[in-house]
Coordinates of C-alpha atoms in Angstrom, one line a residue:
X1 CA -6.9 -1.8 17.7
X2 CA -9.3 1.0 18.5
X3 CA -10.2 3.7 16.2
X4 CA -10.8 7.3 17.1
X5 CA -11.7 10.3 15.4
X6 CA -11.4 13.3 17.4
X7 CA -14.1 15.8 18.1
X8 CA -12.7 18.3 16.1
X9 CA -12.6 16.2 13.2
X10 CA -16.4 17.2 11.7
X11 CA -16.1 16.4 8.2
X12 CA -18.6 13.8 6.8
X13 CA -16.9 10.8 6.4
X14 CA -18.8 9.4 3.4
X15 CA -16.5 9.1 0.8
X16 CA -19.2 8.8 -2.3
X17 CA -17.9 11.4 -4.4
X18 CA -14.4 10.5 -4.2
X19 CA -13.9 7.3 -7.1
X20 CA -12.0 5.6 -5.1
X21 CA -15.1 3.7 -3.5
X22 CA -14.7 1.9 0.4
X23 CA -11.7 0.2 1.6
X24 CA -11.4 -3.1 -0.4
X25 CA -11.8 -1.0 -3.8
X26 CA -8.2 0.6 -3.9
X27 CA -4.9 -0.9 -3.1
X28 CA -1.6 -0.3 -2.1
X29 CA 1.3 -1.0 -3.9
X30 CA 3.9 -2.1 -1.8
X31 CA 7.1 -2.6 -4.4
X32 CA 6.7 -2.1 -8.2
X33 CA 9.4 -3.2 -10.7
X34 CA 8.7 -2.0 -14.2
X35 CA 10.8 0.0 -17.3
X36 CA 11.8 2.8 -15.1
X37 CA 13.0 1.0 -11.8
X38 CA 15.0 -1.2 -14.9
X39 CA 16.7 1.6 -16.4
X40 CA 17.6 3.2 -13.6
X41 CA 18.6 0.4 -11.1
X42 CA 18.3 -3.3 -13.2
X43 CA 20.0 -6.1 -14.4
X44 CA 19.5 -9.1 -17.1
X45 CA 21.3 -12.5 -17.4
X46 CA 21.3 -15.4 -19.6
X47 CA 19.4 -14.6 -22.6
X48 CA 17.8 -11.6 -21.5
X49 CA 20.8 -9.7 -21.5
X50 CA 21.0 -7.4 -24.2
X51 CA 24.9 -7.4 -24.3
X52 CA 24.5 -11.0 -25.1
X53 CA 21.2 -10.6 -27.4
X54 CA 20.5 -7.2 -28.9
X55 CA 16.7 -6.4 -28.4
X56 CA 16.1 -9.0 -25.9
X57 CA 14.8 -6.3 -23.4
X58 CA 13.9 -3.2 -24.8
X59 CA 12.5 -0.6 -22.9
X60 CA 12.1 2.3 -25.2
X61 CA 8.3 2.1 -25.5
X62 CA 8.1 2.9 -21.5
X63 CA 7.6 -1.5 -21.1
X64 CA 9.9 -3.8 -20.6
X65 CA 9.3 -5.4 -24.2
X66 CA 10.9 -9.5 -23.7
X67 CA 11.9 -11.2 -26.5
X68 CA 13.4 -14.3 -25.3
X69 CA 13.8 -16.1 -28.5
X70 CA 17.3 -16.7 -28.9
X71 CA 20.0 -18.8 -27.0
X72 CA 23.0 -17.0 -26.9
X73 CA 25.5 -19.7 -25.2
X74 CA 23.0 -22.8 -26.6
X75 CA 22.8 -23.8 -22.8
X76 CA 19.8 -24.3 -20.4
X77 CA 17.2 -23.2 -23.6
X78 CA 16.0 -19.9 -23.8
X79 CA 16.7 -19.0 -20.4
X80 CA 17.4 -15.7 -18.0
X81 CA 16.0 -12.7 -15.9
X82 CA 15.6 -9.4 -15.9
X83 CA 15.1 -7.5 -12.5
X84 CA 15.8 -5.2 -10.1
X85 CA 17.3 -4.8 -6.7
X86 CA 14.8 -3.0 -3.8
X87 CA 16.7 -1.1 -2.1
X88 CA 14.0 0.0 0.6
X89 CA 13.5 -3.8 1.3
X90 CA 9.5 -3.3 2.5
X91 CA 8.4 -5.9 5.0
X92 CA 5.0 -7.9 4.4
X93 CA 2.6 -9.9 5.7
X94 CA 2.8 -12.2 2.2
X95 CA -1.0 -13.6 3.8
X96 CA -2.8 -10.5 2.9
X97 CA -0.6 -9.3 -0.5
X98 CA -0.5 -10.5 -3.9
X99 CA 1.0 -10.8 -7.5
X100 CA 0.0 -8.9 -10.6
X101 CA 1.7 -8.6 -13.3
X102 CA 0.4 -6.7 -16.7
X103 CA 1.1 -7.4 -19.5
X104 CA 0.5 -8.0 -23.1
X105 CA 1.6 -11.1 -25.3
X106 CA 2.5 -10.4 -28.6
X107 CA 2.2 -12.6 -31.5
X108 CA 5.0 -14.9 -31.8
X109 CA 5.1 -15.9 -28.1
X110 CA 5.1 -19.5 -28.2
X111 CA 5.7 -20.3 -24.1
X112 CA 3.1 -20.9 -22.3
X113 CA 4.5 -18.9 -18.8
X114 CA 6.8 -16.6 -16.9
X115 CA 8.2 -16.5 -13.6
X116 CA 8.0 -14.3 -11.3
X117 CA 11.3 -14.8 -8.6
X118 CA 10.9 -12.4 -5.3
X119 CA 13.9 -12.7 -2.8
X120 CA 13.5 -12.3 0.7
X121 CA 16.4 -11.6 2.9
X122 CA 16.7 -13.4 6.1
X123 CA 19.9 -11.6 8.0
X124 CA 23.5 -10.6 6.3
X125 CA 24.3 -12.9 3.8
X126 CA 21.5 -15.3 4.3
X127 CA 17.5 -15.5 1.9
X128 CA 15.6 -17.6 -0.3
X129 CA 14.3 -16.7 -3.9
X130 CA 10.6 -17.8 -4.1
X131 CA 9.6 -18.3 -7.7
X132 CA 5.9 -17.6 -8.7
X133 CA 4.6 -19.5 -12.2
X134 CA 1.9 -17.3 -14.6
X135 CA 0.2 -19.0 -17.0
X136 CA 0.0 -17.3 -20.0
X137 CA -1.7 -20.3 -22.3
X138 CA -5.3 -19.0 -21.8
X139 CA -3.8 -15.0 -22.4
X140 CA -5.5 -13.4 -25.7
X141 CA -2.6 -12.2 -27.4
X142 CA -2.3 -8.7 -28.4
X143 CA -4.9 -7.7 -25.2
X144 CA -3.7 -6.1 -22.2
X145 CA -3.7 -8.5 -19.0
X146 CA -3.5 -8.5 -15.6
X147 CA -2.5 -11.9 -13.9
X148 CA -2.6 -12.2 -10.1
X149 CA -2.1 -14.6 -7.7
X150 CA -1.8 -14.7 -3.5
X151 CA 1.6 -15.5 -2.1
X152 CA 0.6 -18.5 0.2
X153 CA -1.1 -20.7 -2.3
X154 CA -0.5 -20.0 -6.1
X155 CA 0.4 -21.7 -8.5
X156 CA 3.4 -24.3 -9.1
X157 CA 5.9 -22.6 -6.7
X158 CA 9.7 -23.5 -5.4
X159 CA 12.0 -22.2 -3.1
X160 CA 16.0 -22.0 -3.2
X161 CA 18.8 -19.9 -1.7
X162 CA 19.5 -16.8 -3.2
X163 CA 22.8 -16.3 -5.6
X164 CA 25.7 -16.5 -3.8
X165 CA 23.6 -16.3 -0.2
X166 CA 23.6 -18.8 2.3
X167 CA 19.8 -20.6 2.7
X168 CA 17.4 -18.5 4.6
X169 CA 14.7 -20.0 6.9
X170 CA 12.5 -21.2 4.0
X171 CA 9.3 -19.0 5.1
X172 CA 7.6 -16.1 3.1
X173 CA 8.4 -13.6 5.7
X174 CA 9.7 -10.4 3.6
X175 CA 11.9 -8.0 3.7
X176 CA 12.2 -8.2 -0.2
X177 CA 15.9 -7.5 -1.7
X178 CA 14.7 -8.2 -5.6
X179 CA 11.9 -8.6 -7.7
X180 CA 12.7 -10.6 -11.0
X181 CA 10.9 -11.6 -14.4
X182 CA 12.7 -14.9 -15.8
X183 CA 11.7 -17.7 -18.1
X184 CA 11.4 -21.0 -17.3
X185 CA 14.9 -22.9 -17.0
X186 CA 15.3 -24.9 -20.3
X187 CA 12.7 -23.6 -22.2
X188 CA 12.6 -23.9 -25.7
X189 CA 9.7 -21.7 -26.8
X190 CA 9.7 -18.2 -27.5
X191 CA 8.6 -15.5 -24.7
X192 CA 7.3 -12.2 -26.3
X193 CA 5.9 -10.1 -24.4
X194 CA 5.3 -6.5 -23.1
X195 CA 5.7 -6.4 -19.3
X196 CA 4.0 -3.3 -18.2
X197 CA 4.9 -3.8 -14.4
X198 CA 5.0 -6.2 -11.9
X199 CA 3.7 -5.7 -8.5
X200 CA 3.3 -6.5 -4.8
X201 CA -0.1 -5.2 -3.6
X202 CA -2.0 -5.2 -0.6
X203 CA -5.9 -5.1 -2.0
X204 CA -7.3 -3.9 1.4
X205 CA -5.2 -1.0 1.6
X206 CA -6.5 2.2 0.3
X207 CA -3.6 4.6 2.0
X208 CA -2.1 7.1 -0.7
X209 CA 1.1 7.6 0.8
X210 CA 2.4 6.7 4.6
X211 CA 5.4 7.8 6.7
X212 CA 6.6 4.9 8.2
X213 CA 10.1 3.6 9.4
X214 CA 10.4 1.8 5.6
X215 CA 9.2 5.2 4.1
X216 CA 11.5 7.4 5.6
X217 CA 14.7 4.9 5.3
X218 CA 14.0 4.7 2.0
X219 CA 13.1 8.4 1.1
X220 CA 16.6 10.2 -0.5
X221 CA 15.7 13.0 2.0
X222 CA 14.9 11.5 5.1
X223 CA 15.7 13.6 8.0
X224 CA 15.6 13.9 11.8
X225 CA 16.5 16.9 14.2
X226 CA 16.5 18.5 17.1
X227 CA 16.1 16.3 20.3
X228 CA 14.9 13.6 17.9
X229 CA 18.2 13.4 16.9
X230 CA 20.1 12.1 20.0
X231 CA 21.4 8.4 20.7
X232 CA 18.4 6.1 21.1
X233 CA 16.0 8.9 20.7
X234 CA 14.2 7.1 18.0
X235 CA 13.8 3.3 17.5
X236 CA 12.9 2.0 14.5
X237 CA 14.4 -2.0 15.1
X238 CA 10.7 -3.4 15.1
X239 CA 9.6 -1.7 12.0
X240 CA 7.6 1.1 14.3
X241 CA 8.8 4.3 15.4
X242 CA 9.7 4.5 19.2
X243 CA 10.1 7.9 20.2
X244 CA 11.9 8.9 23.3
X245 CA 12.7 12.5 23.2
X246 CA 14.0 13.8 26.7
X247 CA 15.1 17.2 27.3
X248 CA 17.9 17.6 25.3
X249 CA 21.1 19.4 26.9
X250 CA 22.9 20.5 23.6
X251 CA 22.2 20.1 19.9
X252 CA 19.6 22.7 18.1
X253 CA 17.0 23.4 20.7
X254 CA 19.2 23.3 23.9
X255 CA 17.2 22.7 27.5
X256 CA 13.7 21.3 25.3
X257 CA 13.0 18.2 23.9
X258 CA 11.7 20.3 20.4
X259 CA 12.8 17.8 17.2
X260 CA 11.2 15.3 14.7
X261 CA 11.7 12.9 11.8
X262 CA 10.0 12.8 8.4
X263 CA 11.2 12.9 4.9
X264 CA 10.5 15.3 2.0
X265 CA 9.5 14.3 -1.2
X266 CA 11.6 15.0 -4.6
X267 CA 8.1 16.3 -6.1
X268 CA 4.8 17.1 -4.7
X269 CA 2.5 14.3 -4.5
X270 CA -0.6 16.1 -5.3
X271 CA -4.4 14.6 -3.8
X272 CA -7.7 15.3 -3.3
X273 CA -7.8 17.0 0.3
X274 CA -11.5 17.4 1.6
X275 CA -11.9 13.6 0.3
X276 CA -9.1 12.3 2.0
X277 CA -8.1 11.8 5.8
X278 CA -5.0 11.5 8.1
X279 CA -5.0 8.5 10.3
X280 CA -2.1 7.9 13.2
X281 CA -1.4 4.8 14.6
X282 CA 0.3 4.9 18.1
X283 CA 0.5 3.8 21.3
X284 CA 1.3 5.2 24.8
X285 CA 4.7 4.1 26.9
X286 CA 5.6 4.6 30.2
X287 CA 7.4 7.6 30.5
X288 CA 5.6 10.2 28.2
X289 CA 4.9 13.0 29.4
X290 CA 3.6 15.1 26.5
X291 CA -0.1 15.9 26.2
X292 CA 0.3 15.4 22.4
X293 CA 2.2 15.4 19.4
X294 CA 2.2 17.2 16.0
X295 CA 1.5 15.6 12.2
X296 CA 3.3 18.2 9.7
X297 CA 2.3 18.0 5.9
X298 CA 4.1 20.7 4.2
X299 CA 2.3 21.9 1.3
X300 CA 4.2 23.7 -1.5
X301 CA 2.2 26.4 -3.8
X302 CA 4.7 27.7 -5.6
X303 CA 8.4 28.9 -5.6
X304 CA 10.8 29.0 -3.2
X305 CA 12.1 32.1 -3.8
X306 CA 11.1 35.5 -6.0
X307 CA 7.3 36.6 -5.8
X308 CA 4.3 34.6 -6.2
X309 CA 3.1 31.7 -3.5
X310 CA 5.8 29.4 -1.4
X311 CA 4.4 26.5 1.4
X312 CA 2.7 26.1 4.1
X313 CA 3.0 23.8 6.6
X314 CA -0.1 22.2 8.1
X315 CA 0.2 20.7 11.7
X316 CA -2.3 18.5 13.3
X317 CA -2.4 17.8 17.0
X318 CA -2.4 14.4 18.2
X319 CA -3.8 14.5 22.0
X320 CA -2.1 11.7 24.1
X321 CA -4.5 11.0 26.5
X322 CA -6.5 9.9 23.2
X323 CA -3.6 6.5 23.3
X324 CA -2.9 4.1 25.8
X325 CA 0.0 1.5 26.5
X326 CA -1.4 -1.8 26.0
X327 CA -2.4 -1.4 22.0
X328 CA -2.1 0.6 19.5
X329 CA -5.4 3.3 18.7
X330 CA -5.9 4.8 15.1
X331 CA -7.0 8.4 15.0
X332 CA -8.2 9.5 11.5
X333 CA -8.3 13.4 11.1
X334 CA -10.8 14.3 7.9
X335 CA -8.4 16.7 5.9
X336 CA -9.6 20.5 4.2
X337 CA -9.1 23.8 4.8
X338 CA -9.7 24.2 8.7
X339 CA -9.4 20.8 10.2
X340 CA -5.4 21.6 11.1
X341 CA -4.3 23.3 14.5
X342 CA -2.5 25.8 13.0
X343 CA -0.4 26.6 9.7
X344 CA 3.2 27.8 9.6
X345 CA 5.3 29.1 6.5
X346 CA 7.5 26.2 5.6
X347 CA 10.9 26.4 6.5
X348 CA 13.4 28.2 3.7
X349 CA 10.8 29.2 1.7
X350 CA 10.8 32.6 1.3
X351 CA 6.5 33.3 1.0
X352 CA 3.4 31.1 2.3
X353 CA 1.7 29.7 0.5
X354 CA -2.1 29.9 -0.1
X355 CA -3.2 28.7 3.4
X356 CA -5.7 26.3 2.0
X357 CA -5.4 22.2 1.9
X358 CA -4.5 21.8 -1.4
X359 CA -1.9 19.7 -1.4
X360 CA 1.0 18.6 -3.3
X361 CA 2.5 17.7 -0.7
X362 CA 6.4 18.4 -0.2
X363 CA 7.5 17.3 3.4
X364 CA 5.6 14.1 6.3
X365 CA 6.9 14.7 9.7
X366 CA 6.4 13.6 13.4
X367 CA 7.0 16.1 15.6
X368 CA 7.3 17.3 19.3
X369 CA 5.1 20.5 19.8
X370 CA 7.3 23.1 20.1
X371 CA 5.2 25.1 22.8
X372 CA 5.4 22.2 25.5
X373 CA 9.1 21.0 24.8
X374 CA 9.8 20.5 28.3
X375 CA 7.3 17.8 28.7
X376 CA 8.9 14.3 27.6
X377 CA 7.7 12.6 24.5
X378 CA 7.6 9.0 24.7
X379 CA 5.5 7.4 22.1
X380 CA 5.1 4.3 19.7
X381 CA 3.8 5.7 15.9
X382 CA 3.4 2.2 13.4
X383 CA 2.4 4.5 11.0
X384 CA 1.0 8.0 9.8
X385 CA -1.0 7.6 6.6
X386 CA -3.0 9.5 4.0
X387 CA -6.0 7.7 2.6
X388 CA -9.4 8.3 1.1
X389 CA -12.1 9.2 3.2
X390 CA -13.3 5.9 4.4
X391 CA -17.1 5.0 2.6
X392 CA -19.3 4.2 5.8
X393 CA -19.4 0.4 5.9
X394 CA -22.8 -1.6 5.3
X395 CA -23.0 -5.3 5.3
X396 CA -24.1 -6.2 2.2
X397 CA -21.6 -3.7 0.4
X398 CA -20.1 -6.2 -2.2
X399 CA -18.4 -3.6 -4.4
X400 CA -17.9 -0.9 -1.7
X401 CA -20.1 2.0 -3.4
X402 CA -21.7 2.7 -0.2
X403 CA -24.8 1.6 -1.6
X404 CA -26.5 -1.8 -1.3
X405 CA -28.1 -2.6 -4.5
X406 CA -28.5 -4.8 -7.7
X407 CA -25.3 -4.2 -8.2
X408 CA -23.9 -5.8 -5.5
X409 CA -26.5 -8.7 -5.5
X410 CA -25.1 -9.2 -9.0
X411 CA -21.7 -10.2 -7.5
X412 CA -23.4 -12.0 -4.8
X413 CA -25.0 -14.2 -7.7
X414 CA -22.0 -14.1 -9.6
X415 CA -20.3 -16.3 -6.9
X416 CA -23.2 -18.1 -4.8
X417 CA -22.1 -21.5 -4.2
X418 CA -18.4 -20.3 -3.4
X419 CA -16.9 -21.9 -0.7
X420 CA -15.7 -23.3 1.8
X421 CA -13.1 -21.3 2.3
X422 CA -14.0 -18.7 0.1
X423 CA -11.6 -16.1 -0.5
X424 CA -12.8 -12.0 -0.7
X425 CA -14.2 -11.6 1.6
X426 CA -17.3 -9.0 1.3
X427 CA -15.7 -8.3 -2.5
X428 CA -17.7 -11.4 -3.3
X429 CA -20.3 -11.7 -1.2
X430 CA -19.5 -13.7 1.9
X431 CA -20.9 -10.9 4.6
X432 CA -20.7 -13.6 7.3
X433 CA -17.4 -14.5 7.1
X434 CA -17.6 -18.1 7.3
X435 CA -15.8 -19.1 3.4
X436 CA -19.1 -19.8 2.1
X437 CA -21.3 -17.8 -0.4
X438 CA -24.6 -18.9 0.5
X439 CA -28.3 -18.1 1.3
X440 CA -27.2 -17.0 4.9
X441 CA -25.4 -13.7 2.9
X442 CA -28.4 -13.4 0.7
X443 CA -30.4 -12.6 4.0
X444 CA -27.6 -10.2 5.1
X445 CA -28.1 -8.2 2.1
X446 CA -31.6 -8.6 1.9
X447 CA -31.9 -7.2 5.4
X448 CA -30.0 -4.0 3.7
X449 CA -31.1 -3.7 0.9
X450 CA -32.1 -0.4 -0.2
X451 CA -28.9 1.6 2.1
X452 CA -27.4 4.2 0.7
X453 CA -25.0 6.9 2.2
X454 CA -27.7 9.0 2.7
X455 CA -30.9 7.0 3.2
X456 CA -31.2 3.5 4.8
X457 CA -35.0 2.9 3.8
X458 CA -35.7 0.0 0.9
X459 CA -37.7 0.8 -1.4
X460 CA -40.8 -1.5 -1.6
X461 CA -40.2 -2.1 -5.8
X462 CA -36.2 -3.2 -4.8
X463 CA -37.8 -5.3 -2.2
X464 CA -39.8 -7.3 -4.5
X465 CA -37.1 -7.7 -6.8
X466 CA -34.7 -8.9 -4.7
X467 CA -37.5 -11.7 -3.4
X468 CA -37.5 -12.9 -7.2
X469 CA -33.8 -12.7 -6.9
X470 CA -33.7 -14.8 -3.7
X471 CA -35.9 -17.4 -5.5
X472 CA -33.1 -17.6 -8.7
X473 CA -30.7 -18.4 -6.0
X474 CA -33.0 -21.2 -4.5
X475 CA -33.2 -22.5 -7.5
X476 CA -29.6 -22.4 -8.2
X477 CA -28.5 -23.7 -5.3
X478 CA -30.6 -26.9 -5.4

């Protein structure tokens, strides 16, 4: 993939100030079941039903509170589930995701796990549940935890068909229907916990909030119009959006090919613009013949009717000849007041807004430009995003501060000897990539030592420090 950022796009792209640190220190949650998703769309069996056992899932403390000490039907021990359906069904890679789940034990809890069962749907009436073991034996009680564990190699692990579905193809490869808590089938111990959430996360992935074809299916007000509209106009069948607006002879914008697709959100998701940027993924097909496309965040101030402040909406030109048809090119736009091609009052509000970037933001679209409707669109778009500012990227950045430091030679330390096939990454100090934590990293971030954001000049005391450092490892290592 290439990456672009466009000339107009000036703003620094040092993201030190922002808290959210380089790439690998946020992620993104990709499905999260917890009290709310329960209460509004669950489901319990067996002895986590509280029709059968009052109290044996409680969410009034804003947790799901288990207590999984009696058996109702004195069958299969002290067994059940509590879950949820996902009705956006996200795809995955389950290679680069994991498992967390936080929680707290409480005292009482005499089993020594959970299970986490995620069920992946392979065609109409067809999936597996895969069924994820956490060991809570080494869990402090009365402390809040977080367990995680990768999807490709946990712990004790099994596969079967999902209930009442024939068996799927026996791989990890998600859409994901449901998300389930159970205990262990004939278990005879108590399970009293809090279950703050469970999640699938992606560690690498910083982006806030992203349109793509499983955000706007699952959105409640997902939309398309104009020309974008018609039969084939948009394809979405290989989890990308394929955009194909010709000039369209009837519907809103008769004679143009003027239309778009987006969602708007049920209340403004509010972030920090000048630390944040946009970033498009797309490719070029044959037939386009648009000079460029338009990004719409809508941006609500206020009201939508009656004095005071309304929206705005910010558009952000996309310039084709920027793309090309054989792979996909990211272009990340720095947001702020200024970096947009124009602003608009949002449509059916009644006033603008302030006309600055300061978003929550109400409405993520794709659009055609509406001065150059004439001209084909024919596009690929895997995804428009909003993510932090991204930190500029140092070898030797374990912890992704933008600086390299003690800090980072701390985790470098923490984990020399790691390997082979150490998993992290950078996060632990394997700069080389090779699965090894070793004395070829330590010379990697001794050779940067001393970068900052701003300055990439060691200083001679960090130097000498670092040299003593160097010799600890020796001595470790041998």
């Amino acid at each position: 993939m290439h990456r672009f950022s466009p000339a107009f796009a000036t703003a620094s792209l040092v993201a030190a100030s922002l808290g959210l640190g380089a790439q690998h220190a946020s992620a993104l949650d990709i499905a999260v079941f917890d009290a709310a998703l329960f209460d509004t769309n669950g489901f319990a069996f067996g002895d986590f039903d509280p029709a059968n056992v009052p109290g044996a899932v409680d969410t009034t403390g804003g947790v799901l509170s288990l207590n999984i000490s009696t058996d109702f039907d004195a069958a299969n021990g002290l067994f059940g589930g509590a879950g949820s359906d996902i009705v956006s069904m996200p795809n995955f890679d389950a290679a680069t995701v994991q498992l967390e789940v936080a929680l707290t034990v409480q005292p009482g809890n005499v089993a020594d796990n959970l299970r986490i069962v995620l069920a992946d749907s392979d065609g109409p009436g067809s999936g597996e549940e895969f069924q994820f073991f956490f060991d809570l034996s080494g869990v402090t009680p009365g402390v809040p935890t977080t367990l995680t564990q990768d999807l490709l190699s946990p712990g004790p692990v099994f596969s079967q068909p999902g209930f009442g579905l024939f068996p799927g193809d026996g791989v990890q490869n998600y859409g994901l229907t449901q998300i389930q808590i159970q205990s262990a089938f004939g278990e005879t111990n108590p399970l009293i916990v809090d279950v703050a959430s469970v999640k699938i996360v992606d560690p690498l992935d910083p982006t806030l909030i992203a349109l793509t074809p499983a955000t706007q299916a699952a959105a409640v007000n997902n939309f398309t119009f104009g020309s974008f509209s018609e039969t084939g106009a948009v394809d979405t069948s290989n989890d990308t959006f394929v955009i194909d607006a010709e000039v369209a002879a009837g519907g809103d914008f008769p004679g143009t090919s003027f239309g778009g697709i987006g969602y708007t959100l049920d209340t403004p998701f509010d972030f920090d613009t000048p630390n944040a940027e946009l970033v498009i993924d797309a490719k070029l097909l044959a037939d386009n013949e648009a000079t460029a496309f338009r990004i719409l965040l809508g941006d609500s101030d206020g009201d939508d009717s009656g004095p005071g402040l309304g929206s705005d909406d910010f558009l952000f030109d996309v310039d084709t000849s920027l793309l090309n048809g054989v792979d996909f090119t990211e272009i990340v736009i720095p947001l702020g007041s200024g970096s947009e091609s124009a602003i608009e009052q949002t449509f059916g509000f009644t006033n603008p807004g302030d006309g600055l970037q300061d978003f929550g933001l109400v409405s993520f679209q794709i659009q055609a430009i509406s001065d150059s409707t004439v001209d084909r669109l024919n596009v690929e778009v895997a995804s428009v995003s909003i993510r932090p500012l991204t930190a500029t990227a140092v070898d030797g950045d374990a912890n992704g501060d933008g600086n390299v430091d003690l800090l980072d030679f701390d985790i470098l330390a923490g984990n020399f000897g790691v390997g082979p096939g150490a998993v992290g990454g950078e996060t632990i100090g394997d700069f080389n990539g090779d699965g090894n934590v070793d004395l070829l990293d330590f010379d990697i971030l001794a050779g940067n030592f001393g970068f900052t954001s701003s300055a990439a000049v060691p200083e001679p005391a960090s130097i000498a420090l670092l040299g003593l450092g160097g010799a600890a490892l020796l001595r470790r290592r041998r």
